[in-house]
């Protein structure tokens, strides 16, 4: 069994896999890492390996705490990936984006793929049908947009994510909701339309913490999967475990 760990900017996500079967998932704060992983290992004693993709600030010693019982694999830019990295600054490409791109290649061979990860930031990653990673875009996620409106103005309140009642906001709060949620929805649809007009044989994968919230609002046909990064980690482990 494999324990896949995704350390994001906000939360840690952990999933247990038996070969390609997804067994369970936990989401928790970084401060809860060791006790939560200990609980998972106790429940699934056949776990033999841990694979880690981290973009958040977390001490490596937390993972190495388990090195006596598990083989700990850290994903880095030096790993072997199933695509050619054509980014002009390949060493700066985030590990999360590389893992998602690997998953897209391994799950959907011989397609043009756009992966949209809607988390703290929204990242767009495009891998062509010849498995060339071309690049993409980064923009603020839903939470950052709400916080920016509050932090960089004098009077706008900080409010929580909410479905807009109408495309015309009839109060300050509703105007913020429609601006943030509809603005991001239009952005995503706009990116998808731009790519799909240029590339045939095209697949869009939407993932991240806000994937389900956004999926029902998008006009385009997508594969929405909140767990795609964890599943991609498992696929990448299978791809590289004999290295």
CSV table of C-alpha atoms in Angstrom, one decimal:
chain,number,residue,atom,x,y,z
A,1,UNK,CA,0.0,0.0,0.0
A,2,UNK,CA,1.0,3.6,-0.7
A,3,UNK,CA,0.4,6.7,1.4
A,4,UNK,CA,0.3,9.8,-0.9
A,5,UNK,CA,0.9,13.2,0.7
A,6,UNK,CA,0.0,16.5,-0.9
A,7,UNK,CA,1.2,19.5,1.1
A,8,UNK,CA,-0.5,22.6,-0.3
A,9,UNK,CA,-0.4,26.2,0.7
A,10,UNK,CA,-3.3,25.9,3.1
A,11,UNK,CA,-3.9,22.2,4.0
A,12,UNK,CA,-2.2,18.8,3.9
A,13,UNK,CA,-4.1,16.0,2.0
A,14,UNK,CA,-3.2,12.3,2.5
A,15,UNK,CA,-4.6,9.3,0.6
A,16,UNK,CA,-4.1,5.6,0.8
A,17,UNK,CA,-3.8,3.5,-2.3
A,18,UNK,CA,-3.7,-0.2,-2.9
A,19,UNK,CA,-2.3,-0.4,-6.4
A,20,UNK,CA,-4.7,1.8,-8.3
A,21,UNK,CA,-7.6,1.6,-5.8
A,22,UNK,CA,-8.2,4.8,-3.8
A,23,UNK,CA,-9.0,3.7,-0.2
A,24,UNK,CA,-9.3,6.8,2.0
A,25,UNK,CA,-8.5,10.5,2.2
A,26,UNK,CA,-7.7,12.8,5.1
A,27,UNK,CA,-7.4,16.6,5.0
A,28,UNK,CA,-5.7,18.4,8.0
A,29,UNK,CA,-3.5,21.2,9.1
A,30,UNK,CA,0.3,20.9,8.9
A,31,UNK,CA,0.6,21.0,12.7
A,32,UNK,CA,-1.5,17.7,12.8
A,33,UNK,CA,0.8,15.9,10.4
A,34,UNK,CA,2.5,13.3,12.6
A,35,UNK,CA,-0.5,12.2,14.7
A,36,UNK,CA,-2.7,12.0,11.6
A,37,UNK,CA,-0.2,9.9,9.7
A,38,UNK,CA,0.3,7.7,12.7
A,39,UNK,CA,-3.5,7.2,12.8
A,40,UNK,CA,-3.6,6.3,9.1
A,41,UNK,CA,-0.7,3.8,9.4
A,42,UNK,CA,-2.4,2.2,12.4
A,43,UNK,CA,-5.6,1.7,10.4
A,44,UNK,CA,-3.7,0.5,7.3
A,45,UNK,CA,-0.6,-1.4,8.6
A,46,UNK,CA,0.2,-2.7,5.1
A,47,UNK,CA,1.4,0.7,4.0
A,48,UNK,CA,5.0,0.4,3.0
A,49,UNK,CA,5.8,3.7,1.2
A,50,UNK,CA,5.1,7.4,1.4
A,51,UNK,CA,5.3,9.7,-1.6
A,52,UNK,CA,5.3,13.4,-0.9
A,53,UNK,CA,4.6,16.4,-3.1
A,54,UNK,CA,5.0,19.7,-1.2
A,55,UNK,CA,4.6,23.3,-2.2
A,56,UNK,CA,3.8,24.4,1.4
A,57,UNK,CA,6.3,25.3,4.1
A,58,UNK,CA,6.8,22.1,6.1
A,59,UNK,CA,9.8,20.7,7.9
A,60,UNK,CA,11.3,17.7,6.1
A,61,UNK,CA,11.9,16.1,9.5
A,62,UNK,CA,8.2,15.6,9.9
A,63,UNK,CA,8.2,13.2,6.9
A,64,UNK,CA,11.5,11.5,8.0
A,65,UNK,CA,9.9,10.8,11.4
A,66,UNK,CA,8.4,7.8,9.6
A,67,UNK,CA,11.6,6.6,7.7
A,68,UNK,CA,12.1,3.6,10.0
A,69,UNK,CA,8.7,2.2,9.1
A,70,UNK,CA,8.1,3.5,5.6
A,71,UNK,CA,10.1,4.2,2.4
A,72,UNK,CA,9.8,8.0,2.0
A,73,UNK,CA,9.9,9.4,-1.5
A,74,UNK,CA,10.1,13.1,-2.1
A,75,UNK,CA,9.0,14.4,-5.6
A,76,UNK,CA,11.4,17.0,-6.9
A,77,UNK,CA,12.3,18.5,-10.3
A,78,UNK,CA,15.1,15.8,-10.6
A,79,UNK,CA,12.6,13.0,-10.8
A,80,UNK,CA,11.7,11.2,-14.0
A,81,UNK,CA,8.4,12.5,-15.5
A,82,UNK,CA,6.4,11.1,-18.4
A,83,UNK,CA,6.6,14.3,-20.3
A,84,UNK,CA,9.2,16.7,-21.8
A,85,UNK,CA,9.4,19.9,-19.8
A,86,UNK,CA,9.5,22.7,-22.3
A,87,UNK,CA,9.1,25.5,-19.7
A,88,UNK,CA,11.7,28.2,-20.3
A,89,UNK,CA,12.5,28.1,-16.6
A,90,UNK,CA,12.0,24.4,-15.9
A,91,UNK,CA,13.5,24.4,-12.4
A,92,UNK,CA,10.9,27.0,-11.3
A,93,UNK,CA,7.9,24.9,-12.3
A,94,UNK,CA,6.0,23.9,-9.1
A,95,UNK,CA,6.1,20.3,-8.0
A,96,UNK,CA,2.3,20.3,-7.8
A,97,UNK,CA,2.0,21.4,-11.4
A,98,UNK,CA,4.5,18.7,-12.5
A,99,UNK,CA,2.6,16.0,-10.6
A,100,UNK,CA,-0.7,17.1,-12.1
A,101,UNK,CA,0.9,17.1,-15.6
A,102,UNK,CA,2.3,13.6,-15.1
A,103,UNK,CA,-1.1,12.4,-14.1
A,104,UNK,CA,-2.8,13.9,-17.1
A,105,UNK,CA,-0.2,12.2,-19.4
A,106,UNK,CA,-0.6,8.8,-17.6
A,107,UNK,CA,-4.4,8.9,-17.4
A,108,UNK,CA,-5.1,10.4,-20.8
A,109,UNK,CA,-2.4,9.4,-23.3
A,110,UNK,CA,-2.2,10.9,-26.8
A,111,UNK,CA,-4.5,13.9,-26.0
A,112,UNK,CA,-4.0,17.6,-25.7
A,113,UNK,CA,-4.7,18.3,-22.0
A,114,UNK,CA,-5.4,21.4,-19.9
A,115,UNK,CA,-5.3,20.8,-16.1
A,116,UNK,CA,-6.9,23.6,-14.0
A,117,UNK,CA,-6.1,23.4,-10.3
A,118,UNK,CA,-8.5,25.7,-8.3
A,119,UNK,CA,-6.9,26.0,-4.9
A,120,UNK,CA,-5.3,28.9,-3.1
A,121,UNK,CA,-4.0,29.9,-6.6
A,122,UNK,CA,-5.6,28.8,-9.8
A,123,UNK,CA,-3.0,27.1,-12.1
A,124,UNK,CA,-3.4,26.2,-15.7
A,125,UNK,CA,-1.1,23.6,-17.2
A,126,UNK,CA,-1.1,22.5,-20.8
A,127,UNK,CA,0.6,19.3,-22.1
A,128,UNK,CA,0.3,18.6,-25.8
A,129,UNK,CA,-0.6,15.3,-27.4
A,130,UNK,CA,3.1,14.6,-27.9
A,131,UNK,CA,3.7,14.8,-24.2
A,132,UNK,CA,5.3,18.2,-24.3
A,133,UNK,CA,4.7,20.4,-21.3
A,134,UNK,CA,4.1,23.9,-22.8
A,135,UNK,CA,3.3,26.1,-19.8
A,136,UNK,CA,0.1,27.8,-18.7
A,137,UNK,CA,-1.0,30.5,-16.2
A,138,UNK,CA,-1.3,31.3,-12.5
A,139,UNK,CA,-4.0,33.6,-11.0
A,140,UNK,CA,-5.5,34.1,-7.6
A,141,UNK,CA,-7.9,31.6,-6.3
A,142,UNK,CA,-11.3,32.3,-4.7
A,143,UNK,CA,-10.1,32.8,-1.2
A,144,UNK,CA,-7.3,35.2,-2.3
A,145,UNK,CA,-9.7,37.3,-4.3
A,146,UNK,CA,-12.0,37.8,-1.3
A,147,UNK,CA,-9.0,38.6,0.9
A,148,UNK,CA,-7.5,41.0,-1.6
A,149,UNK,CA,-10.7,43.0,-1.9
A,150,UNK,CA,-10.8,43.3,1.9
A,151,UNK,CA,-7.1,43.9,2.6
A,152,UNK,CA,-6.5,46.4,-0.1
A,153,UNK,CA,-9.5,48.6,0.3
A,154,UNK,CA,-10.7,50.7,3.2
A,155,UNK,CA,-14.4,49.6,3.4
A,156,UNK,CA,-15.0,46.3,1.7
A,157,UNK,CA,-15.8,43.5,4.2
A,158,UNK,CA,-14.1,40.1,4.3
A,159,UNK,CA,-16.8,37.6,3.5
A,160,UNK,CA,-16.9,33.8,2.9
A,161,UNK,CA,-17.4,32.1,-0.4
A,162,UNK,CA,-21.0,32.0,-1.5
A,163,UNK,CA,-23.0,31.3,-4.7
A,164,UNK,CA,-24.1,34.6,-6.2
A,165,UNK,CA,-27.9,35.2,-6.2
A,166,UNK,CA,-27.7,37.0,-9.6
A,167,UNK,CA,-25.2,38.2,-12.1
A,168,UNK,CA,-26.1,41.8,-10.9
A,169,UNK,CA,-25.1,42.2,-7.3
A,170,UNK,CA,-27.8,44.3,-5.5
A,171,UNK,CA,-25.7,44.9,-2.3
A,172,UNK,CA,-22.0,45.3,-1.5
A,173,UNK,CA,-21.8,41.6,-0.3
A,174,UNK,CA,-23.6,40.3,-3.4
A,175,UNK,CA,-21.5,42.5,-5.7
A,176,UNK,CA,-18.4,41.0,-4.1
A,177,UNK,CA,-19.8,37.5,-4.6
A,178,UNK,CA,-20.7,38.0,-8.2
A,179,UNK,CA,-17.4,39.7,-8.9
A,180,UNK,CA,-15.3,37.0,-7.4
A,181,UNK,CA,-17.2,33.9,-8.4
A,182,UNK,CA,-18.5,35.0,-11.8
A,183,UNK,CA,-15.1,36.6,-12.6
A,184,UNK,CA,-13.2,33.4,-12.0
A,185,UNK,CA,-15.8,31.4,-13.8
A,186,UNK,CA,-15.5,33.6,-16.9
A,187,UNK,CA,-11.8,33.5,-16.6
A,188,UNK,CA,-11.7,29.7,-16.6
A,189,UNK,CA,-14.2,29.4,-19.5
A,190,UNK,CA,-12.2,32.0,-21.4
A,191,UNK,CA,-9.0,30.0,-21.1
A,192,UNK,CA,-10.7,26.8,-22.1
A,193,UNK,CA,-12.3,28.4,-25.2
A,194,UNK,CA,-8.9,29.9,-26.2
A,195,UNK,CA,-7.2,26.5,-26.0
A,196,UNK,CA,-10.0,24.5,-27.5
A,197,UNK,CA,-10.2,26.9,-30.5
A,198,UNK,CA,-6.5,26.1,-31.2
A,199,UNK,CA,-6.1,22.4,-30.3
A,200,UNK,CA,-8.2,19.4,-31.3
A,201,UNK,CA,-8.4,16.1,-29.3
A,202,UNK,CA,-8.6,18.2,-26.2
A,203,UNK,CA,-9.3,17.2,-22.6
A,204,UNK,CA,-9.9,19.6,-19.6
A,205,UNK,CA,-9.3,18.4,-16.1
A,206,UNK,CA,-10.5,20.5,-13.2
A,207,UNK,CA,-9.2,19.8,-9.7
A,208,UNK,CA,-8.4,21.4,-6.4
A,209,UNK,CA,-10.4,22.4,-3.4
A,210,UNK,CA,-12.8,24.6,-5.3
A,211,UNK,CA,-13.3,22.2,-8.2
A,212,UNK,CA,-16.7,20.9,-7.3
A,213,UNK,CA,-18.0,24.4,-6.4
A,214,UNK,CA,-16.8,25.8,-9.8
A,215,UNK,CA,-17.6,22.8,-12.0
A,216,UNK,CA,-21.4,23.3,-12.0
A,217,UNK,CA,-20.9,26.9,-13.2
A,218,UNK,CA,-18.7,26.2,-16.1
A,219,UNK,CA,-20.1,26.1,-19.7
A,220,UNK,CA,-17.5,23.7,-21.0
A,221,UNK,CA,-17.3,20.0,-20.7
A,222,UNK,CA,-14.7,19.0,-18.1
A,223,UNK,CA,-13.5,16.1,-15.9
A,224,UNK,CA,-13.9,17.4,-12.4
A,225,UNK,CA,-11.9,15.5,-9.8
A,226,UNK,CA,-10.9,17.0,-6.4
A,227,UNK,CA,-8.4,14.1,-5.8
A,228,UNK,CA,-6.6,14.3,-9.1
A,229,UNK,CA,-3.3,15.4,-7.6
A,230,UNK,CA,-3.3,12.5,-5.1
A,231,UNK,CA,-4.3,10.0,-7.8
A,232,UNK,CA,-1.5,11.5,-10.0
A,233,UNK,CA,1.0,10.9,-7.2
A,234,UNK,CA,0.0,7.3,-7.1
A,235,UNK,CA,0.4,7.0,-10.9
A,236,UNK,CA,3.7,8.7,-10.8
A,237,UNK,CA,4.9,6.3,-8.0
A,238,UNK,CA,3.9,3.4,-10.2
A,239,UNK,CA,5.7,4.9,-13.1
A,240,UNK,CA,9.0,5.6,-11.3
A,241,UNK,CA,9.1,2.9,-8.6
A,242,UNK,CA,11.7,0.8,-10.5
A,243,UNK,CA,14.0,3.8,-11.0
